[in-house]
Amino acid sequence: MKKLQNKVAVITGANSGIGLATAKLYLKEGAKVVLAGRRQEALDEVASSLEGEYITVKADVSIAKDNKRLIEEATNAFGKIDILFLNAGIAPLSPTHEITEEHYTTVFDTNVKGPILATKEALPHINDGGTIVFTNSIVSQKGFDGLGVYSATKGALRAYQRVLTSEVKSRKIRVNSIAPGPIETPIYDKMNLAQDVIEEMGKGFAAQVPLARFGTAEEVAKSALFLASDDASYINGVELEVDGGLSQI
Ligand code: NAP
């Protein structure tokens, strides 16, 4: 029996990295999947590699009306939602003395406003007993230079999730999150850093991980499957670190 047979899942940031690996796994497990991303060409490109029942929706999570439209298009296509995976995020570097208002606004709008507004729009359309999964990060537990605003967004998201867990309890909707450690995805190429700087940073991260390596998007996707499935039926309100142990030492 497939773990998500006939479930409807909406995934943001689904054209790349963790979101794409999760979309593929959800489809394999029988879900109908709405893949959302901010670039249509990227969605079209990955769509050719997908098998199963899915649609793609172009939606920028930092824009309120895009979140509303995403949920409308999802429900028009597949009816009520069972799994909402709020995964889209950006992690641009900026040491505190260089932070600009634009940096702050862009990162907060994408990483905090987006998932909160998407949740608001989706809630009336999520089945009772459904589940919401967020992608946080271990950066809210440990300090990495230059990631101040990014870390603050993930900490804010974690605080929000505690409230949401309580607010949806009467509907038996479970709210959980994943906190990845360093995971090999295109996010590092989007930080506007030179390749050698990225490689050095990567080596530095990997050296701190007890398992001494980066994780893969597929390893995170397995956790996103676990939390969304009945296997996690009594797990609610948690942040699950998928980080090779980095946050624990
Ligand atoms: P990724 O491959 O860059 O995926 C991020 C996804 O979010 C992409 O599809 C990206 O679209 C999308 N996105 C960014 N801004 C958006 C916006 N305004 N509207 C809609 N979609 C938007 O990186 P990833 O590593 O898989 O990241 C997924 C999540 O994991 C993020 O929340 C990130 O903070 C978190 N995370 C990652 C790591 C890691 O080491 N990789 C560690 C901890 C947490 P584009 O392709 O257009 O950029």
Short mmCIF file of C-alpha atoms and ligand atoms in Angstrom, two decimals:
data_model
loop_
_atom_site.label_atom_id
_atom_site.label_comp_id
_atom_site.label_asym_id
_atom_site.label_seq_id
_atom_site.Cartn_x
_atom_site.Cartn_y
_atom_site.Cartn_z
CA MET A 1 0.00 0.00 0.00
CA LYS A 2 1.37 3.38 -0.97
CA LYS A 3 1.80 5.78 1.94
CA LEU A 4 0.01 8.77 0.38
CA GLN A 5 -2.56 7.06 -1.87
CA ASN A 6 -5.16 9.61 -3.06
CA LYS A 7 -3.81 12.36 -0.82
CA VAL A 8 -3.58 15.86 -2.27
CA ALA A 9 -0.29 17.63 -1.54
CA VAL A 10 0.74 21.22 -2.25
CA ILE A 11 4.49 21.87 -2.24
CA THR A 12 6.16 25.28 -2.53
CA GLY A 13 9.67 25.58 -3.90
CA ALA A 14 8.96 22.36 -5.78
CA ASN A 15 11.12 22.95 -8.85
CA SER A 16 14.41 22.44 -7.07
CA GLY A 17 16.32 20.72 -4.27
CA ILE A 18 14.34 19.47 -1.28
CA GLY A 19 10.95 20.46 -2.74
CA LEU A 20 11.54 18.63 -6.01
CA ALA A 21 12.86 15.49 -4.31
CA THR A 22 9.79 15.51 -2.06
CA ALA A 23 7.40 16.05 -4.97
CA LYS A 24 8.90 13.01 -6.71
CA LEU A 25 8.62 10.88 -3.57
CA TYR A 26 5.04 11.98 -2.84
CA LEU A 27 4.06 11.13 -6.44
CA LYS A 28 5.71 7.73 -6.09
CA GLU A 29 3.69 7.16 -2.92
CA GLY A 30 0.41 7.85 -4.74
CA ALA A 31 -0.24 11.51 -3.93
CA LYS A 32 -1.69 14.06 -6.33
CA VAL A 33 0.84 16.85 -6.20
CA VAL A 34 0.67 20.57 -6.86
CA LEU A 35 4.20 21.77 -7.57
CA ALA A 36 4.57 25.49 -6.98
CA GLY A 37 7.51 27.64 -7.99
CA ARG A 38 8.24 31.23 -8.92
CA ARG A 39 9.66 30.45 -12.40
CA GLN A 40 7.46 28.80 -15.03
CA GLU A 41 10.43 27.68 -17.13
CA ALA A 42 11.92 25.86 -14.15
CA LEU A 43 8.57 24.18 -13.45
CA ASP A 44 8.24 23.15 -17.11
CA GLU A 45 11.76 21.75 -17.09
CA VAL A 46 11.21 19.51 -14.06
CA ALA A 47 7.70 18.52 -15.13
CA SER A 48 9.17 16.44 -17.94
CA SER A 49 10.89 14.23 -15.34
CA LEU A 50 7.76 13.58 -13.27
CA GLU A 51 5.43 10.61 -13.29
CA GLY A 52 1.98 10.59 -11.74
CA GLU A 53 -0.88 13.01 -11.21
CA TYR A 54 0.35 16.58 -10.81
CA ILE A 55 -0.03 20.18 -11.85
CA THR A 56 2.44 23.04 -11.72
CA VAL A 57 1.53 26.53 -10.53
CA LYS A 58 3.66 29.63 -10.91
CA ALA A 59 3.41 31.50 -7.64
CA ASP A 60 5.83 33.77 -5.83
CA VAL A 61 5.34 33.04 -2.14
CA SER A 62 6.40 36.56 -1.15
CA ILE A 63 3.34 37.96 -2.92
CA ALA A 64 0.04 37.67 -1.04
CA LYS A 65 -2.21 37.26 -4.07
CA ASP A 66 0.03 34.52 -5.49
CA ASN A 67 -0.51 32.44 -2.35
CA LYS A 68 -4.27 32.89 -2.70
CA ARG A 69 -4.17 31.89 -6.37
CA LEU A 70 -1.95 28.89 -5.64
CA ILE A 71 -4.52 27.47 -3.26
CA GLU A 72 -7.36 28.26 -5.68
CA GLU A 73 -5.60 26.48 -8.54
CA ALA A 74 -4.74 23.53 -6.30
CA THR A 75 -8.31 23.04 -5.10
CA ASN A 76 -9.74 23.61 -8.58
CA ALA A 77 -7.54 20.79 -9.86
CA PHE A 78 -7.74 18.23 -7.05
CA GLY A 79 -10.30 19.35 -4.44
CA LYS A 80 -9.43 19.58 -0.77
CA ILE A 81 -5.85 19.50 0.43
CA ASP A 82 -4.39 16.84 2.75
CA ILE A 83 -0.73 17.90 2.87
CA LEU A 84 0.67 21.41 2.71
CA PHE A 85 4.48 21.42 2.47
CA LEU A 86 5.74 24.98 2.86
CA ASN A 87 9.30 24.58 1.75
CA ALA A 88 10.25 27.53 -0.50
CA GLY A 89 13.04 29.63 0.92
CA ILE A 90 16.11 31.69 0.19
CA ALA A 91 19.35 32.02 2.15
CA PRO A 92 21.35 34.99 0.89
CA LEU A 93 24.38 35.88 3.00
CA SER A 94 24.88 39.27 4.55
CA PRO A 95 26.98 40.08 7.62
CA THR A 96 25.16 42.43 9.98
CA HIS A 97 27.14 45.51 8.99
CA GLU A 98 26.06 45.04 5.37
CA ILE A 99 22.37 44.23 5.90
CA THR A 100 20.08 46.44 3.84
CA GLU A 101 16.39 47.02 4.20
CA GLU A 102 15.89 45.24 0.89
CA HIS A 103 17.82 42.16 2.08
CA TYR A 104 15.75 42.06 5.27
CA THR A 105 12.43 42.51 3.46
CA THR A 106 13.16 40.00 0.71
CA VAL A 107 14.27 37.24 3.08
CA PHE A 108 11.45 37.80 5.56
CA ASP A 109 8.79 38.11 2.85
CA THR A 110 9.93 34.86 1.24
CA ASN A 111 10.71 32.77 4.30
CA VAL A 112 8.11 34.02 6.81
CA LYS A 113 5.33 36.04 5.20
CA GLY A 114 5.00 33.51 2.37
CA PRO A 115 4.43 30.38 4.44
CA ILE A 116 2.17 32.20 6.91
CA LEU A 117 -0.06 33.65 4.19
CA ALA A 118 -0.12 30.35 2.30
CA THR A 119 -1.25 28.65 5.51
CA LYS A 120 -3.99 31.24 5.98
CA GLU A 121 -5.25 30.74 2.43
CA ALA A 122 -5.04 26.95 2.62
CA LEU A 123 -6.59 26.34 6.04
CA PRO A 124 -10.25 26.45 4.92
CA HIS A 125 -9.37 23.94 2.20
CA ILE A 126 -7.33 21.47 4.26
CA ASN A 127 -9.18 18.33 5.27
CA ASP A 128 -9.64 17.76 8.98
CA GLY A 129 -6.88 15.35 9.96
CA GLY A 130 -4.60 16.82 7.32
CA THR A 131 -1.06 17.92 7.88
CA ILE A 132 1.15 20.96 7.41
CA VAL A 133 4.92 20.54 7.11
CA PHE A 134 7.37 23.45 7.02
CA THR A 135 11.02 23.57 6.05
CA ASN A 136 12.90 25.38 8.80
CA SER A 137 16.65 25.06 9.35
CA ILE A 138 19.08 24.29 12.12
CA VAL A 139 20.38 27.85 11.67
CA SER A 140 17.88 28.97 14.31
CA GLN A 141 19.71 26.71 16.79
CA LYS A 142 23.33 27.48 15.89
CA GLY A 143 25.01 30.68 14.75
CA PHE A 144 26.63 30.83 11.33
CA ASP A 145 28.29 34.15 10.40
CA GLY A 146 26.51 36.10 7.69
CA LEU A 147 23.23 34.24 8.06
CA GLY A 148 21.66 36.57 10.63
CA VAL A 149 18.51 37.54 8.79
CA TYR A 150 18.04 34.07 7.33
CA SER A 151 18.42 32.52 10.80
CA ALA A 152 15.94 35.02 12.23
CA THR A 153 13.38 34.03 9.58
CA LYS A 154 13.64 30.36 10.46
CA GLY A 155 13.39 31.13 14.18
CA ALA A 156 10.30 33.23 13.50
CA LEU A 157 8.78 30.39 11.53
CA ARG A 158 9.42 27.99 14.40
CA ALA A 159 7.66 30.33 16.84
CA TYR A 160 4.71 30.69 14.47
CA GLN A 161 4.39 26.91 14.14
CA ARG A 162 3.85 26.49 17.90
CA VAL A 163 0.87 28.84 17.74
CA LEU A 164 -0.48 27.20 14.59
CA THR A 165 -0.22 23.74 16.17
CA SER A 166 -2.56 24.91 18.89
CA GLU A 167 -4.88 26.89 16.62
CA VAL A 168 -5.69 23.89 14.40
CA LYS A 169 -5.97 21.27 17.13
CA SER A 170 -9.77 21.10 17.01
CA ARG A 171 -9.47 19.94 13.40
CA LYS A 172 -6.81 17.32 14.18
CA ILE A 173 -4.46 18.94 11.70
CA ARG A 174 -0.86 18.07 12.56
CA VAL A 175 1.80 20.77 12.18
CA ASN A 176 5.44 19.71 11.97
CA SER A 177 8.65 20.98 10.50
CA ILE A 178 11.94 19.75 9.17
CA ALA A 179 15.18 21.47 10.12
CA PRO A 180 17.79 20.48 7.57
CA GLY A 181 21.49 20.84 8.19
CA PRO A 182 23.76 21.33 5.18
CA ILE A 183 22.04 19.67 2.24
CA GLU A 184 23.45 19.52 -1.26
CA THR A 185 20.98 21.60 -3.29
CA PRO A 186 21.15 24.54 -5.72
CA ILE A 187 20.53 26.98 -2.82
CA TYR A 188 24.27 27.51 -2.40
CA ASP A 189 24.65 28.57 -6.05
CA LYS A 190 22.00 31.26 -5.44
CA MET A 191 23.96 32.99 -2.67
CA ASN A 192 25.90 35.19 -5.12
CA LEU A 193 29.22 33.78 -3.96
CA ALA A 194 32.23 32.69 -6.01
CA GLN A 195 32.48 28.94 -6.59
CA ASP A 196 35.65 28.60 -4.50
CA VAL A 197 34.00 30.43 -1.58
CA ILE A 198 31.01 28.08 -1.80
CA GLU A 199 33.33 25.07 -1.83
CA GLU A 200 35.26 26.33 1.21
CA MET A 201 32.03 27.06 3.05
CA GLY A 202 30.77 23.59 2.17
CA LYS A 203 33.90 21.93 3.50
CA GLY A 204 33.55 23.96 6.70
CA PHE A 205 29.94 22.85 7.20
CA ALA A 206 30.70 19.21 6.41
CA ALA A 207 33.59 19.14 8.87
CA GLN A 208 31.24 20.15 11.69
CA VAL A 209 28.68 17.42 10.96
CA PRO A 210 29.15 14.23 13.02
CA LEU A 211 28.43 12.21 9.87
CA ALA A 212 31.08 14.36 8.12
CA ARG A 213 29.16 15.03 4.94
CA PHE A 214 26.36 17.03 3.38
CA GLY A 215 22.94 15.42 3.31
CA THR A 216 20.99 14.87 0.11
CA ALA A 217 17.64 16.32 -0.90
CA GLU A 218 16.35 12.75 -1.08
CA GLU A 219 17.25 12.16 2.58
CA VAL A 220 15.23 15.22 3.56
CA ALA A 221 12.36 14.15 1.30
CA LYS A 222 12.10 10.87 3.22
CA SER A 223 11.53 12.88 6.40
CA ALA A 224 8.94 15.02 4.63
CA LEU A 225 7.19 11.79 3.63
CA PHE A 226 7.35 10.42 7.16
CA LEU A 227 5.89 13.57 8.74
CA ALA A 228 3.13 13.81 6.12
CA SER A 229 2.13 10.16 6.36
CA ASP A 230 0.18 8.13 8.92
CA ASP A 231 3.52 6.77 10.15
CA ALA A 232 3.76 10.07 12.04
CA SER A 233 0.13 10.02 13.23
CA TYR A 234 1.05 10.92 16.84
CA ILE A 235 3.83 13.36 15.98
CA ASN A 236 2.66 16.93 16.22
CA GLY A 237 4.30 20.30 16.74
CA VAL A 238 7.88 19.08 16.41
CA GLU A 239 10.89 20.30 14.51
CA LEU A 240 12.76 17.27 13.18
CA GLU A 241 16.46 17.89 12.57
CA VAL A 242 17.75 16.21 9.43
CA ASP A 243 21.31 17.30 9.86
CA GLY A 244 23.63 14.35 10.47
CA GLY A 245 23.73 15.39 14.12
CA LEU A 246 25.12 18.90 13.59
CA SER A 247 22.65 20.66 15.87
CA GLN A 248 23.18 18.17 18.70
CA ILE A 249 26.87 18.63 19.40
P1 NAP B 1 16.64 25.31 -3.58
O1 NAP B 1 17.04 24.14 -4.39
O2 NAP B 1 17.14 26.65 -3.95
O3 NAP B 1 15.06 25.33 -3.47
C1 NAP B 1 14.38 26.44 -2.97
C2 NAP B 1 13.07 26.56 -3.71
O4 NAP B 1 12.34 27.69 -3.21
C3 NAP B 1 13.31 26.79 -5.19
O5 NAP B 1 12.32 26.12 -5.90
C4 NAP B 1 13.15 28.29 -5.30
O6 NAP B 1 12.83 28.74 -6.58
C5 NAP B 1 11.98 28.47 -4.35
N1 NAP B 1 11.75 29.86 -4.03
C6 NAP B 1 12.63 30.77 -3.57
N2 NAP B 1 12.02 31.96 -3.44
C7 NAP B 1 10.75 31.79 -3.83
C8 NAP B 1 9.63 32.65 -3.94
N3 NAP B 1 9.69 33.95 -3.62
N4 NAP B 1 8.45 32.13 -4.38
C9 NAP B 1 8.37 30.84 -4.70
N5 NAP B 1 9.39 29.97 -4.64
C10 NAP B 1 10.56 30.45 -4.20
O7 NAP B 1 17.10 25.08 -2.08
P2 NAP B 1 16.73 23.96 -0.99
O8 NAP B 1 17.97 23.73 -0.25
O9 NAP B 1 16.00 22.82 -1.59
O10 NAP B 1 15.76 24.82 -0.05
C11 NAP B 1 14.49 24.38 0.37
C12 NAP B 1 14.27 24.82 1.79
O11 NAP B 1 15.24 24.19 2.62
C13 NAP B 1 14.43 26.33 2.03
O12 NAP B 1 13.39 26.78 2.86
C14 NAP B 1 15.76 26.43 2.75
O13 NAP B 1 15.81 27.56 3.59
C15 NAP B 1 15.76 25.13 3.52
N6 NAP B 1 17.08 24.68 3.97
C16 NAP B 1 18.03 24.29 3.09
C17 NAP B 1 19.27 23.86 3.56
C18 NAP B 1 20.38 23.43 2.65
O14 NAP B 1 21.53 23.26 3.12
N7 NAP B 1 20.13 23.22 1.37
C19 NAP B 1 19.52 23.83 4.94
C20 NAP B 1 18.52 24.22 5.82
C21 NAP B 1 17.31 24.64 5.33
P3 NAP B 1 14.02 29.14 -7.62
O15 NAP B 1 14.50 27.85 -8.21
O16 NAP B 1 13.34 30.03 -8.57
O17 NAP B 1 15.10 29.83 -6.82
#
